[in-house]
């Protein structure tokens, strides 16, 4: 698992939960694409409130049936792999924001692997 340690990049993709691609949730499509392209992983965070590209404020309301809430998909891997992923998936993202930041992975633990069995 040493390949996951060290200086990496974190990509964050900011979307809305109601964004779709081919009739399915866009976040789901992007996570499946991340797996297909062999990225180290992806996590989807659902926000309680946010202001989107149109400067509309979206918040969770208990009485509303249709919620438009912000999502953030976070992926950590090598910069080249993340940029290749974005090129492949760019056409699926109609609206959103993508950022790329430096990160240092200092530990990664997995029950199936250990330091002697990378």
GROMACS .gro file of C-alpha atoms in nm:
model
  118
    1UNK     CA    1   0.000   0.000   0.000
    2UNK     CA    2   0.305   0.224  -0.015
    3UNK     CA    3   0.192   0.347  -0.356
    4UNK     CA    4  -0.079   0.547  -0.179
    5UNK     CA    5   0.164   0.724   0.054
    6UNK     CA    6   0.345   1.051  -0.011
    7UNK     CA    7   0.264   1.363  -0.206
    8UNK     CA    8  -0.055   1.330  -0.407
    9UNK     CA    9  -0.331   1.555  -0.536
   10UNK     CA   10  -0.688   1.583  -0.416
   11UNK     CA   11  -0.952   1.666  -0.673
   12UNK     CA   12  -1.285   1.807  -0.560
   13UNK     CA   13  -1.583   1.819  -0.792
   14UNK     CA   14  -1.867   2.044  -0.675
   15UNK     CA   15  -2.212   1.950  -0.809
   16UNK     CA   16  -2.578   1.942  -0.713
   17UNK     CA   17  -2.747   1.622  -0.604
   18UNK     CA   18  -3.000   1.647  -0.886
   19UNK     CA   19  -2.739   1.662  -1.166
   20UNK     CA   20  -2.774   1.361  -1.394
   21UNK     CA   21  -2.595   1.179  -1.675
   22UNK     CA   22  -2.784   0.936  -1.899
   23UNK     CA   23  -3.079   0.942  -1.658
   24UNK     CA   24  -2.875   0.845  -1.350
   25UNK     CA   25  -2.727   1.061  -1.075
   26UNK     CA   26  -2.410   1.229  -1.202
   27UNK     CA   27  -2.224   1.156  -0.878
   28UNK     CA   28  -2.292   0.786  -0.930
   29UNK     CA   29  -2.161   0.797  -1.286
   30UNK     CA   30  -1.844   0.976  -1.175
   31UNK     CA   31  -1.773   0.730  -0.892
   32UNK     CA   32  -1.818   0.435  -1.129
   33UNK     CA   33  -1.585   0.602  -1.379
   34UNK     CA   34  -1.328   0.659  -1.104
   35UNK     CA   35  -1.336   0.288  -1.026
   36UNK     CA   36  -1.316   0.192  -1.393
   37UNK     CA   37  -1.010   0.414  -1.440
   38UNK     CA   38  -0.837   0.265  -1.136
   39UNK     CA   39  -0.833   0.572  -0.913
   40UNK     CA   40  -0.741   0.508  -0.551
   41UNK     CA   41  -1.092   0.599  -0.435
   42UNK     CA   42  -1.371   0.853  -0.432
   43UNK     CA   43  -1.594   0.989  -0.158
   44UNK     CA   44  -1.921   1.178  -0.207
   45UNK     CA   45  -2.017   1.438   0.053
   46UNK     CA   46  -2.372   1.574   0.070
   47UNK     CA   47  -2.394   1.931   0.194
   48UNK     CA   48  -2.663   2.074   0.419
   49UNK     CA   49  -2.648   2.408   0.239
   50UNK     CA   50  -2.459   2.581  -0.036
   51UNK     CA   51  -2.455   2.852  -0.297
   52UNK     CA   52  -2.411   2.732  -0.652
   53UNK     CA   53  -2.295   2.868  -0.984
   54UNK     CA   54  -2.614   3.073  -1.023
   55UNK     CA   55  -2.573   3.225  -0.673
   56UNK     CA   56  -2.890   3.053  -0.554
   57UNK     CA   57  -2.877   2.933  -0.194
   58UNK     CA   58  -2.982   2.572  -0.152
   59UNK     CA   59  -3.064   2.441   0.194
   60UNK     CA   60  -3.215   2.131   0.348
   61UNK     CA   61  -3.581   2.184   0.432
   62UNK     CA   62  -3.763   1.906   0.612
   63UNK     CA   63  -4.097   1.978   0.443
   64UNK     CA   64  -3.967   1.993   0.087
   65UNK     CA   65  -4.002   1.683  -0.130
   66UNK     CA   66  -3.745   1.790  -0.391
   67UNK     CA   67  -3.416   1.892  -0.237
   68UNK     CA   68  -3.147   2.061  -0.443
   69UNK     CA   69  -2.836   2.024  -0.231
   70UNK     CA   70  -2.465   2.059  -0.295
   71UNK     CA   71  -2.243   1.754  -0.340
   72UNK     CA   72  -1.867   1.732  -0.332
   73UNK     CA   73  -1.686   1.434  -0.480
   74UNK     CA   74  -1.333   1.402  -0.346
   75UNK     CA   75  -1.063   1.186  -0.502
   76UNK     CA   76  -0.698   1.146  -0.404
   77UNK     CA   77  -0.440   1.006  -0.646
   78UNK     CA   78  -0.154   1.106  -0.876
   79UNK     CA   79  -0.213   1.431  -1.065
   80UNK     CA   80  -0.182   1.263  -1.405
   81UNK     CA   81  -0.449   1.007  -1.321
   82UNK     CA   82  -0.687   1.273  -1.188
   83UNK     CA   83  -0.642   1.495  -1.492
   84UNK     CA   84  -0.697   1.199  -1.726
   85UNK     CA   85  -1.014   1.114  -1.532
   86UNK     CA   86  -1.141   1.470  -1.571
   87UNK     CA   87  -1.073   1.472  -1.946
   88UNK     CA   88  -1.267   1.146  -1.979
   89UNK     CA   89  -1.563   1.270  -1.770
   90UNK     CA   90  -1.570   1.640  -1.862
   91UNK     CA   91  -1.857   1.596  -2.109
   92UNK     CA   92  -2.078   1.452  -1.835
   93UNK     CA   93  -2.044   1.762  -1.615
   94UNK     CA   94  -2.279   2.032  -1.750
   95UNK     CA   95  -2.236   2.263  -1.451
   96UNK     CA   96  -1.994   2.243  -1.163
   97UNK     CA   97  -1.658   2.342  -1.025
   98UNK     CA   98  -1.344   2.128  -1.013
   99UNK     CA   99  -1.043   2.205  -0.794
  100UNK     CA  100  -0.705   2.037  -0.755
  101UNK     CA  101  -0.491   2.070  -0.442
  102UNK     CA  102  -0.170   1.932  -0.298
  103UNK     CA  103  -0.205   1.674  -0.022
  104UNK     CA  104   0.034   1.445   0.161
  105UNK     CA  105  -0.092   1.099   0.248
  106UNK     CA  106   0.086   1.004   0.568
  107UNK     CA  107  -0.089   0.678   0.648
  108UNK     CA  108  -0.315   0.433   0.473
  109UNK     CA  109  -0.443   0.125   0.650
  110UNK     CA  110  -0.638  -0.160   0.504
  111UNK     CA  111  -0.717  -0.490   0.673
  112UNK     CA  112  -0.634  -0.687   0.359
  113UNK     CA  113  -0.287  -0.535   0.320
  114UNK     CA  114   0.001  -0.439   0.545
  115UNK     CA  115   0.351  -0.295   0.507
  116UNK     CA  116   0.500  -0.641   0.432
  117UNK     CA  117   0.236  -0.721   0.172
  118UNK     CA  118   0.187  -0.416  -0.054
   0.00000   0.00000   0.00000
